[in-house]
JSON list of C-alpha atoms in Angstrom, two decimals:
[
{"chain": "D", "resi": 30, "resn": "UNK", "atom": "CA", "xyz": [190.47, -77.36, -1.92]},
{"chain": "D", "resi": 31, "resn": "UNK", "atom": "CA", "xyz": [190.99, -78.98, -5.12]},
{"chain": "D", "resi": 32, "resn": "UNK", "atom": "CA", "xyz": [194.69, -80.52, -5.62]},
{"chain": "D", "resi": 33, "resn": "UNK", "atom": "CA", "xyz": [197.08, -78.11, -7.85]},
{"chain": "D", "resi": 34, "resn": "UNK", "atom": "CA", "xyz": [197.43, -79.51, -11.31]},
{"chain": "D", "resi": 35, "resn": "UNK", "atom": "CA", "xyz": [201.02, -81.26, -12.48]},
{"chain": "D", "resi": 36, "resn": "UNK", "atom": "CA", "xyz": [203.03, -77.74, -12.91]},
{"chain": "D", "resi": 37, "resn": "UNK", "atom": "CA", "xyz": [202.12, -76.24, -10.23]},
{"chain": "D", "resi": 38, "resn": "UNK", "atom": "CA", "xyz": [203.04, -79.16, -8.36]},
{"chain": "D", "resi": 39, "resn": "UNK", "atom": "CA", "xyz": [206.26, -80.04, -9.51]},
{"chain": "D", "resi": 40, "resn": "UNK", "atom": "CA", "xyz": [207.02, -75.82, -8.64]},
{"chain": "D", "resi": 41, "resn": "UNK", "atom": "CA", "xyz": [206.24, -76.43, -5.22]},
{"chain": "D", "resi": 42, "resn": "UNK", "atom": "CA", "xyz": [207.75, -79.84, -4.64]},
{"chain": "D", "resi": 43, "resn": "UNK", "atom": "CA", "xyz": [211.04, -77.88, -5.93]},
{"chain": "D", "resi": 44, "resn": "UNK", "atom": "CA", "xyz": [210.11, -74.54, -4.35]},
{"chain": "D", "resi": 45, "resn": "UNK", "atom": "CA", "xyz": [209.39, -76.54, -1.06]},
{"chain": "D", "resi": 46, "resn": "UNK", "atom": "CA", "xyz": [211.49, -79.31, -1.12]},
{"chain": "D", "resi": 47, "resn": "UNK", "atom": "CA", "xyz": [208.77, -82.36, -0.99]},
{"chain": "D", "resi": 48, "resn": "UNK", "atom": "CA", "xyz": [205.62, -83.51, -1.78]},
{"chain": "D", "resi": 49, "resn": "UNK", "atom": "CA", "xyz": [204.62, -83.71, 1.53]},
{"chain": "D", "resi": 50, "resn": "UNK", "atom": "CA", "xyz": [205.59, -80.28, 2.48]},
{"chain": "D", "resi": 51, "resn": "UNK", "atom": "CA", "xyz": [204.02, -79.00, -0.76]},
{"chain": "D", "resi": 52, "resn": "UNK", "atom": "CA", "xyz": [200.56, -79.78, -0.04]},
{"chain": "D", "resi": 53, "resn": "UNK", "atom": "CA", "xyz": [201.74, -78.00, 3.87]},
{"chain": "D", "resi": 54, "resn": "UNK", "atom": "CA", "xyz": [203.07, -75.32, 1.68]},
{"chain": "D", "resi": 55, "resn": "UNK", "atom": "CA", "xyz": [200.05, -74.52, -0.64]},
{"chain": "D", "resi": 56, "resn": "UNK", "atom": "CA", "xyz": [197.24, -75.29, 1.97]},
{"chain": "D", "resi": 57, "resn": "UNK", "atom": "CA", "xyz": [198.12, -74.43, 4.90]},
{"chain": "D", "resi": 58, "resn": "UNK", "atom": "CA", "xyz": [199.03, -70.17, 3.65]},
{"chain": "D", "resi": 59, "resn": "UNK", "atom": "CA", "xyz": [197.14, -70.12, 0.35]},
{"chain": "D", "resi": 60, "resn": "UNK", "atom": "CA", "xyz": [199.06, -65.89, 0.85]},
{"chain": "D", "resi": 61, "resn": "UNK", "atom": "CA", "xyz": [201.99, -65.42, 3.03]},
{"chain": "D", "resi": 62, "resn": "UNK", "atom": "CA", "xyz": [202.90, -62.15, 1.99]},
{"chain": "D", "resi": 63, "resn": "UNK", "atom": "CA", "xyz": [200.80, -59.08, 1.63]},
{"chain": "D", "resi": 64, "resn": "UNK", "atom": "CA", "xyz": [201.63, -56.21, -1.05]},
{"chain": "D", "resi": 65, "resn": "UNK", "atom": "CA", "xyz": [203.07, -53.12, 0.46]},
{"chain": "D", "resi": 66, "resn": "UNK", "atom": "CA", "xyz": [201.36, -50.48, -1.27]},
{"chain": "D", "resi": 67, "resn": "UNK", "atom": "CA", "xyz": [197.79, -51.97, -1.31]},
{"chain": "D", "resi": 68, "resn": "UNK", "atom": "CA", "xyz": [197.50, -54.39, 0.91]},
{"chain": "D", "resi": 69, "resn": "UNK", "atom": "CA", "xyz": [196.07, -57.39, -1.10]},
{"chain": "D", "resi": 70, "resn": "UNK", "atom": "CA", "xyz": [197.38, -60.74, -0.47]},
{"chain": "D", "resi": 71, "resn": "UNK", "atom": "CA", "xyz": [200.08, -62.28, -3.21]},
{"chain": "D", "resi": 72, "resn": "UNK", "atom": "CA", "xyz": [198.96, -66.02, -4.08]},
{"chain": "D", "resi": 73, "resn": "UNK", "atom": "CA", "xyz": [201.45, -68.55, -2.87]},
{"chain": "D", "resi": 74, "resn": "UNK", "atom": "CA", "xyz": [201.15, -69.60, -6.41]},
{"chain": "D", "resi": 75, "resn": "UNK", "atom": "CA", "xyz": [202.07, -66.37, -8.07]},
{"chain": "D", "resi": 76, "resn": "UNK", "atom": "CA", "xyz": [205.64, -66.64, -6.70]},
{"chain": "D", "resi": 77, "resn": "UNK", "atom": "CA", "xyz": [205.83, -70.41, -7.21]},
{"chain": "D", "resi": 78, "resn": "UNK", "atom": "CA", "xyz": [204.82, -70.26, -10.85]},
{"chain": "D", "resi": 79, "resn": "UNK", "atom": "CA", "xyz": [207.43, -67.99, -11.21]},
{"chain": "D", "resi": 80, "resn": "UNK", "atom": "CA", "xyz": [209.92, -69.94, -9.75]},
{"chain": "D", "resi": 81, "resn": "UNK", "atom": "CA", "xyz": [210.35, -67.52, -6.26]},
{"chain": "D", "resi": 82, "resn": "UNK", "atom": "CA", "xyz": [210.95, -68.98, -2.71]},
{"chain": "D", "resi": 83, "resn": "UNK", "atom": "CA", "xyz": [208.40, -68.51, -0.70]},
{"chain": "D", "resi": 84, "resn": "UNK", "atom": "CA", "xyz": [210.24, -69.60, 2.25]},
{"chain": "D", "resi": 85, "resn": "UNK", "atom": "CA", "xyz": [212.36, -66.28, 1.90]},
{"chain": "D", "resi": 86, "resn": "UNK", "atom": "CA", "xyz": [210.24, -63.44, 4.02]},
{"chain": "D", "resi": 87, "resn": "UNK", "atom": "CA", "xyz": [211.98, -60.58, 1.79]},
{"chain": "D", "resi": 88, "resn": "UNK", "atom": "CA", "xyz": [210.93, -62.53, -1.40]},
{"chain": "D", "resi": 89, "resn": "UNK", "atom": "CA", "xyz": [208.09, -59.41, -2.64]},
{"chain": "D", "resi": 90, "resn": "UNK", "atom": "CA", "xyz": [210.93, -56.99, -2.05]},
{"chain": "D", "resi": 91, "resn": "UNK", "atom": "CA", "xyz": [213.69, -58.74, -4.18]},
{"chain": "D", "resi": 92, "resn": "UNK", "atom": "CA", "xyz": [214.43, -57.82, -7.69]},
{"chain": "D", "resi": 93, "resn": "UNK", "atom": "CA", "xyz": [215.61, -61.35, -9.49]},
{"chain": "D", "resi": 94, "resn": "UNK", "atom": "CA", "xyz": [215.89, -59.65, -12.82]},
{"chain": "D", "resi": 95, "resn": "UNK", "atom": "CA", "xyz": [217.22, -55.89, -11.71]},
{"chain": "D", "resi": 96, "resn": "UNK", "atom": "CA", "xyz": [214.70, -54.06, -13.94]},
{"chain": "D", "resi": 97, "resn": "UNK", "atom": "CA", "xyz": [214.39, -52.12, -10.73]},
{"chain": "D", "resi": 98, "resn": "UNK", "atom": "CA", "xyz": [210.66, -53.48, -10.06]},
{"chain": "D", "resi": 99, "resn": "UNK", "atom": "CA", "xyz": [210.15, -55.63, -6.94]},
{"chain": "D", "resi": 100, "resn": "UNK", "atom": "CA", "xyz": [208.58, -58.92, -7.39]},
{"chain": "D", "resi": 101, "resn": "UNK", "atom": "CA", "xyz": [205.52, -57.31, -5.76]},
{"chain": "D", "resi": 102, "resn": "UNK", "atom": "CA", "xyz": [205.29, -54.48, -8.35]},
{"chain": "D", "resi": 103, "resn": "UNK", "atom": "CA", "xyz": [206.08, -57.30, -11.41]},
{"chain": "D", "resi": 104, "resn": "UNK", "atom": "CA", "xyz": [203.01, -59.02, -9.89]},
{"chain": "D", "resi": 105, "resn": "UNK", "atom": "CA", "xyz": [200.68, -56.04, -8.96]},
{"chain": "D", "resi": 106, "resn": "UNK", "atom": "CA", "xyz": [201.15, -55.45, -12.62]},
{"chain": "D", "resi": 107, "resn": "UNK", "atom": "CA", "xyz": [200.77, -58.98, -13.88]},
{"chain": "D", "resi": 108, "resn": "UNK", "atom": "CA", "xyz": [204.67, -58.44, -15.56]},
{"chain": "D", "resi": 109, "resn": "UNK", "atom": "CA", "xyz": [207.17, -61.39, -15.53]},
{"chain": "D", "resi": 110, "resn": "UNK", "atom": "CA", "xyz": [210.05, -60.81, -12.26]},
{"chain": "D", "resi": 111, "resn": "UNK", "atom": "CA", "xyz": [212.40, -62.63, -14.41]},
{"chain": "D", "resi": 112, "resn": "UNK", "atom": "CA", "xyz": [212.45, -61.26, -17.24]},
{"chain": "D", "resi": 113, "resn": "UNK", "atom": "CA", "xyz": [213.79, -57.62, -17.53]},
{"chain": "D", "resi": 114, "resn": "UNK", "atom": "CA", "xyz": [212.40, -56.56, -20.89]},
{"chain": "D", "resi": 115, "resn": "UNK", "atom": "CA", "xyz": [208.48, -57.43, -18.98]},
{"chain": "D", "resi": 116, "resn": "UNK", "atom": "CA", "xyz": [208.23, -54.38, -16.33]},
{"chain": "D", "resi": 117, "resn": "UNK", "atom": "CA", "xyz": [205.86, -52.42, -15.00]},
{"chain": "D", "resi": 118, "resn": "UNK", "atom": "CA", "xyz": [205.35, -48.71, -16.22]},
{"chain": "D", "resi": 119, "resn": "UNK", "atom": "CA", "xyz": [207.80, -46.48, -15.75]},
{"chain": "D", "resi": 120, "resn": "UNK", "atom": "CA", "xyz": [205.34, -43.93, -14.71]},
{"chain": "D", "resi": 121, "resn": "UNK", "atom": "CA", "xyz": [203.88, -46.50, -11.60]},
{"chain": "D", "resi": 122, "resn": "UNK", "atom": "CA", "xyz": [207.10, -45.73, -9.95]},
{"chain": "D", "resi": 123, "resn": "UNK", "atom": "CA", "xyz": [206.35, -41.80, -9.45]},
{"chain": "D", "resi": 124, "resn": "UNK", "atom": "CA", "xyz": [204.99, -40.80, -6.13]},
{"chain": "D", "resi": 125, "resn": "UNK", "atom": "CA", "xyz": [203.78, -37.64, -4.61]},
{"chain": "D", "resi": 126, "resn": "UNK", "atom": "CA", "xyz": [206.48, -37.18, -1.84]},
{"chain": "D", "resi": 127, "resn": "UNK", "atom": "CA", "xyz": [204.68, -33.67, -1.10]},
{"chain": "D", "resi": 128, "resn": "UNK", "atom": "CA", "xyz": [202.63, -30.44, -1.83]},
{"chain": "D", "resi": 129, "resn": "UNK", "atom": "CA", "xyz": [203.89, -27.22, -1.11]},
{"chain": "D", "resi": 130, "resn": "UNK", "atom": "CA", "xyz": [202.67, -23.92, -1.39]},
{"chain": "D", "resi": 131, "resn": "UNK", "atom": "CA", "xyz": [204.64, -21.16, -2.98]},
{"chain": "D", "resi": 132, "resn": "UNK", "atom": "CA", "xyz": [202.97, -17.67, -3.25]},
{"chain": "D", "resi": 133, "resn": "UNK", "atom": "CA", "xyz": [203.15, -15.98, -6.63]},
{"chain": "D", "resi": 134, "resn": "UNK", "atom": "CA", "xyz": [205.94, -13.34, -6.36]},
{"chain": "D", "resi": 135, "resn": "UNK", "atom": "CA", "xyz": [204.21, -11.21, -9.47]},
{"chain": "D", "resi": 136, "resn": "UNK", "atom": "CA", "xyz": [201.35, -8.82, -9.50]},
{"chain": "D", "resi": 137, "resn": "UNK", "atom": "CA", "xyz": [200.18, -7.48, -13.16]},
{"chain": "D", "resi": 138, "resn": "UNK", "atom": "CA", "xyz": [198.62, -3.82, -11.73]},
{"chain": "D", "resi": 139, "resn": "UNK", "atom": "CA", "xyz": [197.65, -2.19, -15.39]},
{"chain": "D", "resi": 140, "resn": "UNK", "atom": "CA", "xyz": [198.60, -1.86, -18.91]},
{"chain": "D", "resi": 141, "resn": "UNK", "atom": "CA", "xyz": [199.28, 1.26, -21.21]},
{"chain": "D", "resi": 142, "resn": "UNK", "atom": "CA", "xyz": [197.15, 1.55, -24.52]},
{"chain": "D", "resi": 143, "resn": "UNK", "atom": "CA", "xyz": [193.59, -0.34, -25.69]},
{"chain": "D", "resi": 144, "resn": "UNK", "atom": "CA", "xyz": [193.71, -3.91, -26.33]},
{"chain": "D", "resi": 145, "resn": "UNK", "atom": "CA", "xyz": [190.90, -3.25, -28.59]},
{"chain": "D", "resi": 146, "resn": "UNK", "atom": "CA", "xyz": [192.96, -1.00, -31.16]},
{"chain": "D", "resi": 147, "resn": "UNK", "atom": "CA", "xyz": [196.73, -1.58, -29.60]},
{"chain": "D", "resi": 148, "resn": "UNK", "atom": "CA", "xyz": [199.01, -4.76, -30.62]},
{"chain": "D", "resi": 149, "resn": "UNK", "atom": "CA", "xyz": [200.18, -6.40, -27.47]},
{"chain": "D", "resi": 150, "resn": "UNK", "atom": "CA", "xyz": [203.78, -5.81, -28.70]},
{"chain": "D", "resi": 151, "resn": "UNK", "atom": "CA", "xyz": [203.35, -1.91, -28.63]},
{"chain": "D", "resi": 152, "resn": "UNK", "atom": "CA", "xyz": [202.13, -1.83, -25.13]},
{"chain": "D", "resi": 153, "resn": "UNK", "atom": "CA", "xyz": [203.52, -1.37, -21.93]},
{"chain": "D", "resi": 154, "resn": "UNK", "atom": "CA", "xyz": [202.46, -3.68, -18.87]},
{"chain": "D", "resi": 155, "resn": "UNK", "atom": "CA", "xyz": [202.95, -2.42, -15.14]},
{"chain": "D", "resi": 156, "resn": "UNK", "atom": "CA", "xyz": [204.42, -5.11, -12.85]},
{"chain": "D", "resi": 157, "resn": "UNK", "atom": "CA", "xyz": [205.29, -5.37, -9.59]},
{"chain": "D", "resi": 158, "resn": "UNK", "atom": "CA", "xyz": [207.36, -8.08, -7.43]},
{"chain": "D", "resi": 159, "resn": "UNK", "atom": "CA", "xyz": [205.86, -8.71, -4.28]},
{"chain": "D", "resi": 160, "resn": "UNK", "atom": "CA", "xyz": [208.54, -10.45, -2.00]},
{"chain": "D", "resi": 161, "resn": "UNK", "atom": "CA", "xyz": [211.66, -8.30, -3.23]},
{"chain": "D", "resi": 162, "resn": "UNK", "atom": "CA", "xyz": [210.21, -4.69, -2.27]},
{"chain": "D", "resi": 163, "resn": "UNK", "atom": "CA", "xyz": [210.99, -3.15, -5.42]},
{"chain": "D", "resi": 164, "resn": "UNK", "atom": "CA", "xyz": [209.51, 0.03, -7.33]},
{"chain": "D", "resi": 165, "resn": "UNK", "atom": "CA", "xyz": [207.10, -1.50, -10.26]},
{"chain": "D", "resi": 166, "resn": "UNK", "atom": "CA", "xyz": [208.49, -2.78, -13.67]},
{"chain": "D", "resi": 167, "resn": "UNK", "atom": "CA", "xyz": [207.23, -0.81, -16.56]},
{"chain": "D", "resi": 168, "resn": "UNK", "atom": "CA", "xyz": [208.02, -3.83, -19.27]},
{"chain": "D", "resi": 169, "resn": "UNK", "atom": "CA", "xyz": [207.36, -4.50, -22.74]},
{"chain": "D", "resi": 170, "resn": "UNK", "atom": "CA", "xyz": [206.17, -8.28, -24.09]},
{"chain": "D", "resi": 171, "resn": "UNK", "atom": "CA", "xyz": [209.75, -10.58, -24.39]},
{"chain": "D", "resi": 172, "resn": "UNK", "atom": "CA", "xyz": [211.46, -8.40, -21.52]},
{"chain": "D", "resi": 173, "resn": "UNK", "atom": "CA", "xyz": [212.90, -10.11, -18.30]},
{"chain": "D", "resi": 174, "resn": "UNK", "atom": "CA", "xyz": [211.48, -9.06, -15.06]},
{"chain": "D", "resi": 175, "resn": "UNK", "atom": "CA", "xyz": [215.04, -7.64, -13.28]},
{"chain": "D", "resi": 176, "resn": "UNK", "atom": "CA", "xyz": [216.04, -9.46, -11.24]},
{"chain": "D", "resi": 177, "resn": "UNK", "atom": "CA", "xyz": [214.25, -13.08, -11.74]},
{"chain": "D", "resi": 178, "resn": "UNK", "atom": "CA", "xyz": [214.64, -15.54, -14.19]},
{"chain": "D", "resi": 179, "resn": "UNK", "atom": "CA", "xyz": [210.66, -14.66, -15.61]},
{"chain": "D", "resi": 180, "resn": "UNK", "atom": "CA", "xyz": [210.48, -13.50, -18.95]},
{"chain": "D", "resi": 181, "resn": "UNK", "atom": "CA", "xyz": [206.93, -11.09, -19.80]},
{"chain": "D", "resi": 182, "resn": "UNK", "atom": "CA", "xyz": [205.57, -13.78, -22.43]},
{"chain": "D", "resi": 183, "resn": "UNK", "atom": "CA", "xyz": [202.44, -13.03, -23.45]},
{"chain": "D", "resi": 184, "resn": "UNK", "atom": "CA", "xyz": [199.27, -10.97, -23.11]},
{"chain": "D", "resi": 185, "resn": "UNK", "atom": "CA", "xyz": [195.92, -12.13, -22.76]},
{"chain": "D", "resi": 186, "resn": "UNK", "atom": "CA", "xyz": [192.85, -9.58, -21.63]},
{"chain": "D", "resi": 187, "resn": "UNK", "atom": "CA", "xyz": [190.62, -11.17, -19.44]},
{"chain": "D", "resi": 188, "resn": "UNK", "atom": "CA", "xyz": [187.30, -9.83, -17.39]},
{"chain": "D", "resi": 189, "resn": "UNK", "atom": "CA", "xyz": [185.92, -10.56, -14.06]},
{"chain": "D", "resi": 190, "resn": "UNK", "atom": "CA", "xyz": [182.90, -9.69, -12.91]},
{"chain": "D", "resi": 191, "resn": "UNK", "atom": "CA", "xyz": [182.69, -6.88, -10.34]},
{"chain": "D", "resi": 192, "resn": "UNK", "atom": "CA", "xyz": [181.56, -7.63, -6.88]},
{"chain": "D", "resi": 193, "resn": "UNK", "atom": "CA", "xyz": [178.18, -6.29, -6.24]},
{"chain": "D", "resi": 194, "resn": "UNK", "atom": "CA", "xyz": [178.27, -3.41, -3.38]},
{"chain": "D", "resi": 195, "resn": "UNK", "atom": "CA", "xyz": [175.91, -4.16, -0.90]},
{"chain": "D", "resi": 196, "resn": "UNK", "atom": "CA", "xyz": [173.34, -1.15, -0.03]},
{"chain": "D", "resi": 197, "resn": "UNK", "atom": "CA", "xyz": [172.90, -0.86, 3.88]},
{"chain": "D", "resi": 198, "resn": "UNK", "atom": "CA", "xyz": [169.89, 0.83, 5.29]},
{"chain": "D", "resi": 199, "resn": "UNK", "atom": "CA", "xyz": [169.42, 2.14, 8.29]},
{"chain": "D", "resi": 200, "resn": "UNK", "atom": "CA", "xyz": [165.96, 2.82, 10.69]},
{"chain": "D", "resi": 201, "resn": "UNK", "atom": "CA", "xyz": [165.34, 6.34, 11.47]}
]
């Protein structure tokens, strides 16, 4: 291992209190602490350069400049924990805490008039609300569905394709 040069030195004779417990402290755990979302070791060096103690086991958790990043995210990020103007994204924050599935209440069962030669505005559009057990909504586009905070926006005609019927045969 090849000595540190003079900076890095004179951060871990302060960060460690000697000389002869900075060489302990840089050789002997090149990584004490592991990041907590991924896993990958945090050089010694990262925290020393930035003036951290290492001998502090909550060190990657600590915030020294309240930007609310931890000194792990400042250096998964390659950001400066001391200054609070250098952060990470905003955005790296954001987790997905969960998924959940929410059937949709509305079924569109037919329209009155042609697309073709009707305006949308002019027609009529047959909806009915699945989960309140209601009689269906005859509504016009910019009405509220009663009842729900929806609102009829727009209409767009779209075409699937038909399923094909199967023909079964049977042997005589």
């Amino acid at each position: 291992m090849r000595p540190p040069d003079s900076s890095i030195r004179a951060m871990i004779v302060a960060a460690c209190g000697s000389l002869f417990l900075a060489a302990t402290c840089l050789s002997a755990e090149p990584a004490r602490y592991k990041d907590s979302l991924t896993g990958r070791e945090i050089p010694d060096a990262w925290f020393l350069q930035n003036g951290l103690p290492l001998d502090d086991p909550k060190v990657p958790l600590q915030d020294p400049d309240q930007d609310g990043f931890t000194n792990e995210d400042e250096w998964r990020e390659h950001t400066d924990p001391k200054n609070k103007e250098s952060h990470p994204a905003y955005h790296t924050k954001l987790f997905l805490e969960r998924v959940e599935e929410v059937a949709f209440r509305f079924v569109f069962m037919a329209y009155g008039g042609d697309p073709a030669k009707d305006r949308p505005e002019r027609m009529r559009f047959q909806i009915d609300k699945l989960d309140l057990r209601q009689p269906s909504d005859f509504l016009a586009l910019g009405d509220m569905i009663p009842n729900t905070k929806y609102k009829l926006d727009k209409f767009v005609q779209k075409f699937a394709p038909q399923p094909r019927l199967a023909k079964t045969t049977f042997p005589n």
